């Protein structure tokens, strides 16, 4: 099996945009502003809501949390992990749009 990291871009023609994995170059040259502009308003709202959930839940543990019990910290860590997993799982189907692979 050939790694897509080393594949020639011409070989991507045979791969559906929805099945393609980002290459090293795709990831290291990713332009978030352009990607955001390619998304529909509904997709932007969808990603925005996931990001807000992740930021609100996950970021809480970056601050002093002496007011939380150990069990409360673990509960928030679990919520943070779930939010991150949900963010990754639900945003992965948008890669073709985020990376601009889908013909418009």
CSV table of N, CA, C and O in Angstrom, one decimal:
chain,number,residue,atom,x,y,z
A,1,UNK,N,0.8,-1.2,0.0
A,1,UNK,CA,0.0,0.0,0.0
A,1,UNK,C,0.9,1.2,0.0
A,1,UNK,O,1.8,1.4,0.8
A,2,UNK,N,0.6,2.2,-0.9
A,2,UNK,CA,1.3,3.4,-1.0
A,2,UNK,C,0.8,4.4,0.0
A,2,UNK,O,-0.4,4.6,0.1
A,3,UNK,N,1.7,5.1,0.7
A,3,UNK,CA,1.3,6.1,1.6
A,3,UNK,C,0.9,7.3,0.8
A,3,UNK,O,1.6,7.7,-0.2
A,4,UNK,N,-0.2,8.0,1.1
A,4,UNK,CA,-0.6,9.2,0.4
A,4,UNK,C,0.3,10.3,0.7
A,4,UNK,O,0.3,11.3,0.0
A,5,UNK,N,1.1,10.2,1.8
A,5,UNK,CA,2.0,11.3,2.1
A,5,UNK,C,3.1,11.4,1.0
A,5,UNK,O,3.6,12.5,0.8
A,6,UNK,N,3.4,10.3,0.3
A,6,UNK,CA,4.4,10.3,-0.7
A,6,UNK,C,3.8,10.3,-2.1
A,6,UNK,O,4.5,10.2,-3.1
A,7,UNK,N,2.4,10.2,-2.2
A,7,UNK,CA,1.8,10.0,-3.5
A,7,UNK,C,1.9,11.3,-4.3
A,7,UNK,O,1.8,12.4,-3.8
A,8,UNK,N,1.9,11.1,-5.6
A,8,UNK,CA,1.9,12.2,-6.5
A,8,UNK,C,0.5,12.8,-6.6
A,8,UNK,O,-0.5,12.0,-6.7
A,9,UNK,N,0.3,14.1,-6.6
A,9,UNK,CA,-1.1,14.6,-6.7
A,9,UNK,C,-2.0,14.1,-7.8
A,9,UNK,O,-3.2,14.0,-7.6
A,10,UNK,N,-1.4,13.7,-8.9
A,10,UNK,CA,-2.1,13.1,-10.0
A,10,UNK,C,-2.8,11.8,-9.6
A,10,UNK,O,-3.9,11.5,-10.1
A,11,UNK,N,-2.3,11.1,-8.6
A,11,UNK,CA,-2.9,9.9,-8.2
A,11,UNK,C,-4.1,10.1,-7.3
A,11,UNK,O,-4.9,9.2,-7.1
A,12,UNK,N,-4.4,11.3,-6.9
A,12,UNK,CA,-5.6,11.6,-6.2
A,12,UNK,C,-6.8,11.6,-7.0
A,12,UNK,O,-7.9,11.5,-6.5
A,13,UNK,N,-6.7,11.7,-8.4
A,13,UNK,CA,-7.8,11.7,-9.2
A,13,UNK,C,-8.7,10.5,-9.1
A,13,UNK,O,-9.9,10.5,-9.3
A,14,UNK,N,-8.0,9.4,-8.7
A,14,UNK,CA,-8.8,8.1,-8.6
A,14,UNK,C,-9.4,8.0,-7.2
A,14,UNK,O,-10.2,7.0,-7.0
A,15,UNK,N,-9.1,8.9,-6.3
A,15,UNK,CA,-9.6,8.8,-4.9
A,15,UNK,C,-10.8,9.8,-4.8
A,15,UNK,O,-10.6,11.0,-5.1
A,16,UNK,N,-11.9,9.4,-4.3
A,16,UNK,CA,-13.0,10.3,-4.0
A,16,UNK,C,-12.5,11.3,-3.0
A,16,UNK,O,-11.8,11.0,-2.0
A,17,UNK,N,-12.9,12.6,-3.1
A,17,UNK,CA,-12.5,13.6,-2.1
A,17,UNK,C,-12.9,13.2,-0.7
A,17,UNK,O,-12.3,13.6,0.3
A,18,UNK,N,-14.0,12.5,-0.6
A,18,UNK,CA,-14.5,12.1,0.7
A,18,UNK,C,-13.7,11.0,1.4
A,18,UNK,O,-13.8,10.7,2.6
A,19,UNK,N,-12.9,10.3,0.5
A,19,UNK,CA,-12.1,9.2,1.0
A,19,UNK,C,-10.6,9.5,1.2
A,19,UNK,O,-9.8,8.7,1.7
A,20,UNK,N,-10.2,10.7,0.7
A,20,UNK,CA,-8.8,11.1,0.7
A,20,UNK,C,-8.4,11.5,2.1
A,20,UNK,O,-9.2,12.1,2.9
A,21,UNK,N,-7.2,11.2,2.4
A,21,UNK,CA,-6.6,11.6,3.7
A,21,UNK,C,-5.6,12.7,3.4
A,21,UNK,O,-5.0,12.8,2.4
A,22,UNK,N,-5.5,13.7,4.3
A,22,UNK,CA,-4.6,14.8,4.1
A,22,UNK,C,-3.1,14.3,4.1
A,22,UNK,O,-2.8,13.5,4.9
A,23,UNK,N,-2.4,14.9,3.1
A,23,UNK,CA,-1.0,14.6,3.1
A,23,UNK,C,-0.2,15.5,4.0
A,23,UNK,O,-0.8,16.5,4.6
A,24,UNK,N,1.1,15.3,4.2
A,24,UNK,CA,1.9,16.1,5.0
A,24,UNK,C,1.8,17.6,4.5
A,24,UNK,O,1.7,18.5,5.3
A,25,UNK,N,1.9,17.7,3.2
A,25,UNK,CA,1.8,19.1,2.6
A,25,UNK,C,0.5,19.7,2.8
A,25,UNK,O,0.4,20.9,3.2
A,26,UNK,N,-0.6,18.9,2.7
A,26,UNK,CA,-1.9,19.5,3.0
A,26,UNK,C,-2.0,20.0,4.4
A,26,UNK,O,-2.5,21.1,4.6
A,27,UNK,N,-1.5,19.3,5.3
A,27,UNK,CA,-1.6,19.7,6.7
A,27,UNK,C,-0.7,20.9,7.1
A,27,UNK,O,-1.1,21.8,7.7
A,28,UNK,N,0.5,20.8,6.5
A,28,UNK,CA,1.5,21.9,6.9
A,28,UNK,C,1.2,23.2,6.1
A,28,UNK,O,1.7,24.3,6.6
A,29,UNK,N,0.4,23.2,5.1
A,29,UNK,CA,0.1,24.4,4.4
A,29,UNK,C,-1.4,24.8,4.5
A,29,UNK,O,-1.9,25.7,3.8
A,30,UNK,N,-2.1,24.1,5.5
A,30,UNK,CA,-3.5,24.4,5.6
A,30,UNK,C,-3.8,25.8,6.0
A,30,UNK,O,-3.1,26.4,6.9
A,31,UNK,N,-4.7,26.4,5.3
A,31,UNK,CA,-5.1,27.8,5.5
A,31,UNK,C,-6.5,27.8,6.1
A,31,UNK,O,-7.5,27.7,5.4
A,32,UNK,N,-6.6,28.0,7.4
A,32,UNK,CA,-7.9,28.0,8.1
A,32,UNK,C,-8.9,29.0,7.6
A,32,UNK,O,-10.1,28.7,7.5
A,33,UNK,N,-8.4,30.2,7.3
A,33,UNK,CA,-9.3,31.3,6.8
A,33,UNK,C,-9.9,30.9,5.5
A,33,UNK,O,-11.1,31.1,5.3
A,34,UNK,N,-9.1,30.4,4.6
A,34,UNK,CA,-9.7,29.9,3.3
A,34,UNK,C,-10.6,28.8,3.5
A,34,UNK,O,-11.6,28.7,2.8
A,35,UNK,N,-10.2,27.8,4.3
A,35,UNK,CA,-11.1,26.7,4.6
A,35,UNK,C,-12.4,27.1,5.1
A,35,UNK,O,-13.5,26.6,4.7
A,36,UNK,N,-12.4,28.0,6.1
A,36,UNK,CA,-13.6,28.5,6.7
A,36,UNK,C,-14.5,29.2,5.6
A,36,UNK,O,-15.8,28.9,5.6
A,37,UNK,N,-13.9,29.9,4.7
A,37,UNK,CA,-14.7,30.6,3.7
A,37,UNK,C,-15.3,29.6,2.7
A,37,UNK,O,-16.4,29.9,2.1
A,38,UNK,N,-14.7,28.4,2.5
A,38,UNK,CA,-15.3,27.4,1.6
A,38,UNK,C,-16.5,26.7,2.2
A,38,UNK,O,-17.3,26.1,1.5
A,39,UNK,N,-16.7,26.8,3.5
A,39,UNK,CA,-17.8,26.1,4.2
A,39,UNK,C,-19.1,26.9,4.0
A,39,UNK,O,-19.1,28.1,3.9
A,40,UNK,N,-20.2,26.2,3.9
A,40,UNK,CA,-21.5,26.8,3.8
A,40,UNK,C,-21.8,27.4,5.2
A,40,UNK,O,-21.2,27.0,6.2
A,41,UNK,N,-22.8,28.3,5.3
A,41,UNK,CA,-23.1,28.9,6.6
A,41,UNK,C,-23.6,27.8,7.6
A,41,UNK,O,-23.2,27.8,8.8
A,42,UNK,N,-24.3,26.7,7.1
A,42,UNK,CA,-24.7,25.6,8.0
A,42,UNK,C,-23.5,24.9,8.5
A,42,UNK,O,-23.4,24.5,9.6
A,43,UNK,N,-22.5,24.6,7.6
A,43,UNK,CA,-21.3,23.9,8.0
A,43,UNK,C,-20.5,24.8,9.0
A,43,UNK,O,-19.9,24.3,10.0
A,44,UNK,N,-20.4,26.1,8.8
A,44,UNK,CA,-19.7,27.0,9.7
A,44,UNK,C,-20.4,26.9,11.1
A,44,UNK,O,-19.7,26.9,12.1
A,45,UNK,N,-21.7,27.0,11.1
A,45,UNK,CA,-22.4,26.9,12.4
A,45,UNK,C,-22.2,25.6,13.1
A,45,UNK,O,-21.9,25.5,14.3
A,46,UNK,N,-22.2,24.5,12.3
A,46,UNK,CA,-21.9,23.1,12.9
A,46,UNK,C,-20.6,23.1,13.5
A,46,UNK,O,-20.4,22.6,14.7
A,47,UNK,N,-19.5,23.5,12.8
A,47,UNK,CA,-18.2,23.5,13.3
A,47,UNK,C,-18.0,24.4,14.5
A,47,UNK,O,-17.4,24.2,15.5
A,48,UNK,N,-18.6,25.6,14.3
A,48,UNK,CA,-18.5,26.6,15.4
A,48,UNK,C,-19.1,26.1,16.7
A,48,UNK,O,-18.5,26.4,17.8
A,49,UNK,N,-20.2,25.5,16.6
A,49,UNK,CA,-20.9,25.0,17.9
A,49,UNK,C,-20.0,23.9,18.5
A,49,UNK,O,-19.8,23.9,19.7
A,50,UNK,N,-19.4,23.0,17.7
A,50,UNK,CA,-18.5,22.0,18.3
A,50,UNK,C,-17.3,22.7,18.9
A,50,UNK,O,-16.8,22.3,20.0
A,51,UNK,N,-16.7,23.7,18.2
A,51,UNK,CA,-15.5,24.4,18.8
A,51,UNK,C,-15.9,25.1,20.1
A,51,UNK,O,-15.1,25.1,21.0
A,52,UNK,N,-17.0,25.7,20.1
A,52,UNK,CA,-17.4,26.4,21.4
A,52,UNK,C,-17.6,25.4,22.5
A,52,UNK,O,-17.1,25.7,23.6
A,53,UNK,N,-18.2,24.3,22.2
A,53,UNK,CA,-18.4,23.2,23.2
A,53,UNK,C,-17.0,22.8,23.7
A,53,UNK,O,-16.8,22.7,24.9
A,54,UNK,N,-16.1,22.5,22.8
A,54,UNK,CA,-14.8,22.0,23.2
A,54,UNK,C,-14.0,23.1,24.0
A,54,UNK,O,-13.4,22.8,25.0
A,55,UNK,N,-14.1,24.3,23.6
A,55,UNK,CA,-13.4,25.4,24.2
A,55,UNK,C,-14.0,25.7,25.6
A,55,UNK,O,-13.2,25.9,26.6
A,56,UNK,N,-15.3,25.6,25.7
A,56,UNK,CA,-15.9,25.9,27.0
A,56,UNK,C,-15.6,24.8,28.1
A,56,UNK,O,-15.4,25.1,29.2
A,57,UNK,N,-15.7,23.6,27.6
A,57,UNK,CA,-15.5,22.5,28.5
A,57,UNK,C,-14.1,22.2,28.8
A,57,UNK,O,-13.6,22.2,29.9
A,58,UNK,N,-13.3,22.1,27.7
A,58,UNK,CA,-11.9,21.7,27.8
A,58,UNK,C,-11.0,22.8,28.4
A,58,UNK,O,-10.1,22.5,29.2
A,59,UNK,N,-11.3,24.0,28.1
A,59,UNK,CA,-10.5,25.1,28.6
A,59,UNK,C,-10.6,25.3,30.1
A,59,UNK,O,-9.7,25.9,30.7
A,60,UNK,N,-11.6,24.9,30.7
A,60,UNK,CA,-11.8,25.1,32.1
A,60,UNK,C,-10.7,24.5,32.9
A,60,UNK,O,-10.3,25.0,33.9
A,61,UNK,N,-10.2,23.4,32.5
A,61,UNK,CA,-9.1,22.7,33.2
A,61,UNK,C,-7.8,23.3,33.1
A,61,UNK,O,-6.8,23.0,33.7
A,62,UNK,N,-7.6,24.3,32.2
A,62,UNK,CA,-6.4,25.0,32.0
A,62,UNK,C,-6.1,26.1,33.1
A,62,UNK,O,-5.1,26.7,33.1
A,63,UNK,N,-7.2,26.3,33.9
A,63,UNK,CA,-7.1,27.3,34.9
A,63,UNK,C,-7.0,26.6,36.3
A,63,UNK,O,-7.3,25.4,36.4
A,64,UNK,N,-6.7,27.4,37.3
A,64,UNK,CA,-6.7,26.9,38.6
A,64,UNK,C,-8.1,26.2,39.0
A,64,UNK,O,-9.1,26.9,38.7
A,65,UNK,N,-8.1,25.0,39.4
A,65,UNK,CA,-9.3,24.4,39.7
A,65,UNK,C,-9.3,23.8,41.1
A,65,UNK,O,-9.8,22.7,41.3
A,66,UNK,N,-8.8,24.5,42.0
A,66,UNK,CA,-8.8,24.1,43.4
A,66,UNK,C,-10.2,24.0,44.0
A,66,UNK,O,-10.4,23.4,45.1
A,67,UNK,N,-11.1,24.6,43.3
A,67,UNK,CA,-12.5,24.6,43.8
A,67,UNK,C,-13.2,23.3,43.4
A,67,UNK,O,-14.3,23.0,43.8
A,68,UNK,N,-12.6,22.5,42.6
A,68,UNK,CA,-13.2,21.2,42.1
A,68,UNK,C,-12.6,20.1,43.0
A,68,UNK,O,-11.4,20.0,43.3
A,69,UNK,N,-13.5,19.1,43.2
A,69,UNK,CA,-13.0,17.9,43.9
A,69,UNK,C,-12.3,17.0,42.8
A,69,UNK,O,-12.4,17.3,41.6
A,70,UNK,N,-11.6,16.0,43.3
A,70,UNK,CA,-11.0,15.1,42.3
A,70,UNK,C,-12.0,14.4,41.4
A,70,UNK,O,-11.8,14.3,40.2
A,71,UNK,N,-13.1,14.1,41.9
A,71,UNK,CA,-14.2,13.5,41.1
A,71,UNK,C,-14.7,14.5,40.1
A,71,UNK,O,-15.0,14.1,38.9
A,72,UNK,N,-14.8,15.7,40.5
A,72,UNK,CA,-15.3,16.7,39.6
A,72,UNK,C,-14.3,17.0,38.4
A,72,UNK,O,-14.7,17.1,37.3
A,73,UNK,N,-13.0,17.0,38.8
A,73,UNK,CA,-12.0,17.2,37.7
A,73,UNK,C,-12.1,16.0,36.8
A,73,UNK,O,-12.0,16.2,35.5
A,74,UNK,N,-12.2,14.8,37.3
A,74,UNK,CA,-12.3,13.6,36.4
A,74,UNK,C,-13.5,13.7,35.5
A,74,UNK,O,-13.5,13.3,34.3
A,75,UNK,N,-14.6,14.2,36.0
A,75,UNK,CA,-15.9,14.3,35.2
A,75,UNK,C,-15.6,15.3,34.1
A,75,UNK,O,-16.0,15.0,32.9
A,76,UNK,N,-15.0,16.4,34.4
A,76,UNK,CA,-14.7,17.4,33.4
A,76,UNK,C,-13.7,16.9,32.4
A,76,UNK,O,-13.9,17.1,31.2
A,77,UNK,N,-12.7,16.1,32.8
A,77,UNK,CA,-11.8,15.5,31.9
A,77,UNK,C,-12.5,14.6,30.9
A,77,UNK,O,-12.2,14.5,29.7
A,78,UNK,N,-13.5,13.8,31.4
A,78,UNK,CA,-14.3,12.9,30.6
A,78,UNK,C,-15.1,13.7,29.6
A,78,UNK,O,-15.2,13.3,28.4
A,79,UNK,N,-15.7,14.8,30.1
A,79,UNK,CA,-16.5,15.7,29.2
A,79,UNK,C,-15.6,16.3,28.1
A,79,UNK,O,-15.9,16.4,26.9
A,80,UNK,N,-14.4,16.7,28.5
A,80,UNK,CA,-13.4,17.3,27.5
A,80,UNK,C,-13.0,16.2,26.5
A,80,UNK,O,-13.0,16.5,25.3
A,81,UNK,N,-12.7,15.0,26.9
A,81,UNK,CA,-12.3,14.0,26.0
A,81,UNK,C,-13.5,13.6,25.0
A,81,UNK,O,-13.3,13.5,23.8
A,82,UNK,N,-14.7,13.6,25.6
A,82,UNK,CA,-15.9,13.3,24.7
A,82,UNK,C,-16.1,14.5,23.7
A,82,UNK,O,-16.4,14.2,22.5
A,83,UNK,N,-15.9,15.7,24.1
A,83,UNK,CA,-16.1,16.9,23.2
A,83,UNK,C,-15.0,16.8,22.1
A,83,UNK,O,-15.3,17.1,21.0
A,84,UNK,N,-13.8,16.5,22.5
A,84,UNK,CA,-12.7,16.4,21.5
A,84,UNK,C,-13.0,15.3,20.5
A,84,UNK,O,-12.8,15.5,19.3
A,85,UNK,N,-13.4,14.2,21.0
A,85,UNK,CA,-13.7,13.0,20.1
A,85,UNK,C,-14.8,13.4,19.2
A,85,UNK,O,-14.8,13.1,18.0
A,86,UNK,N,-15.9,14.0,19.7
A,86,UNK,CA,-17.0,14.5,18.9
A,86,UNK,C,-16.6,15.5,17.8
A,86,UNK,O,-17.0,15.4,16.7
A,87,UNK,N,-15.7,16.4,18.2
A,87,UNK,CA,-15.2,17.4,17.3
A,87,UNK,C,-14.5,16.7,16.1
A,87,UNK,O,-14.7,17.0,15.0
A,88,UNK,N,-13.6,15.8,16.5
A,88,UNK,CA,-12.8,15.1,15.4
A,88,UNK,C,-13.7,14.3,14.5
A,88,UNK,O,-13.7,14.3,13.3
A,89,UNK,N,-14.6,13.5,15.2
A,89,UNK,CA,-15.5,12.6,14.4
A,89,UNK,C,-16.5,13.3,13.5
A,89,UNK,O,-16.7,12.9,12.4
A,90,UNK,N,-17.0,14.4,14.0
A,90,UNK,CA,-18.0,15.2,13.2
A,90,UNK,C,-17.4,16.1,12.2
A,90,UNK,O,-18.0,16.5,11.2
A,91,UNK,N,-16.1,16.5,12.4
A,91,UNK,CA,-15.5,17.4,11.4
A,91,UNK,C,-14.7,16.6,10.3
A,91,UNK,O,-14.5,17.2,9.2
A,92,UNK,N,-14.4,15.4,10.6
A,92,UNK,CA,-13.6,14.6,9.6
A,92,UNK,C,-14.4,14.5,8.3
A,92,UNK,O,-13.8,14.6,7.2
A,93,UNK,N,-15.7,14.3,8.2
A,93,UNK,CA,-16.4,14.2,6.9
A,93,UNK,C,-16.4,15.5,6.1
A,93,UNK,O,-16.7,15.6,5.0
A,94,UNK,N,-15.9,16.6,6.8
A,94,UNK,CA,-15.8,17.9,6.1
A,94,UNK,C,-14.4,18.1,5.5
A,94,UNK,O,-14.2,19.2,4.9
A,95,UNK,N,-13.5,17.2,5.6
A,95,UNK,CA,-12.2,17.4,5.1
A,95,UNK,C,-12.1,17.8,3.7
A,95,UNK,O,-11.4,18.7,3.3
A,96,UNK,N,-12.9,17.2,2.8
A,96,UNK,CA,-12.9,17.5,1.4
A,96,UNK,C,-13.3,19.0,1.2
A,96,UNK,O,-12.7,19.6,0.3
A,97,UNK,N,-14.2,19.5,2.0
A,97,UNK,CA,-14.5,20.9,1.9
A,97,UNK,C,-13.4,21.8,2.5
A,97,UNK,O,-13.1,22.8,2.0
A,98,UNK,N,-12.9,21.4,3.7
A,98,UNK,CA,-11.9,22.2,4.4
A,98,UNK,C,-10.6,22.3,3.6
A,98,UNK,O,-10.0,23.4,3.5
A,99,UNK,N,-10.2,21.2,2.9
A,99,UNK,CA,-9.0,21.2,2.2
A,99,UNK,C,-9.2,21.7,0.7
A,99,UNK,O,-8.2,21.8,0.0
A,100,UNK,N,-10.5,21.9,0.3
A,100,UNK,CA,-10.7,22.4,-1.0
A,100,UNK,C,-10.6,21.3,-2.1
A,100,UNK,O,-10.4,21.6,-3.3
A,101,UNK,N,-10.8,20.1,-1.7
A,101,UNK,CA,-10.7,19.0,-2.7
A,101,UNK,C,-11.9,18.8,-3.5
A,101,UNK,O,-11.8,18.2,-4.6
A,102,UNK,N,-13.0,19.2,-3.0
A,102,UNK,CA,-14.3,18.9,-3.7
A,102,UNK,C,-14.5,20.0,-4.8
A,102,UNK,O,-14.3,21.2,-4.5
A,103,UNK,N,-14.8,19.6,-6.0
A,103,UNK,CA,-15.1,20.5,-7.1
A,103,UNK,C,-16.4,21.2,-6.8
A,103,UNK,O,-17.4,20.6,-6.4
A,104,UNK,N,-16.3,22.5,-6.9
A,104,UNK,CA,-17.5,23.3,-6.6
A,104,UNK,C,-18.3,23.6,-7.9
A,104,UNK,O,-17.8,23.9,-8.9
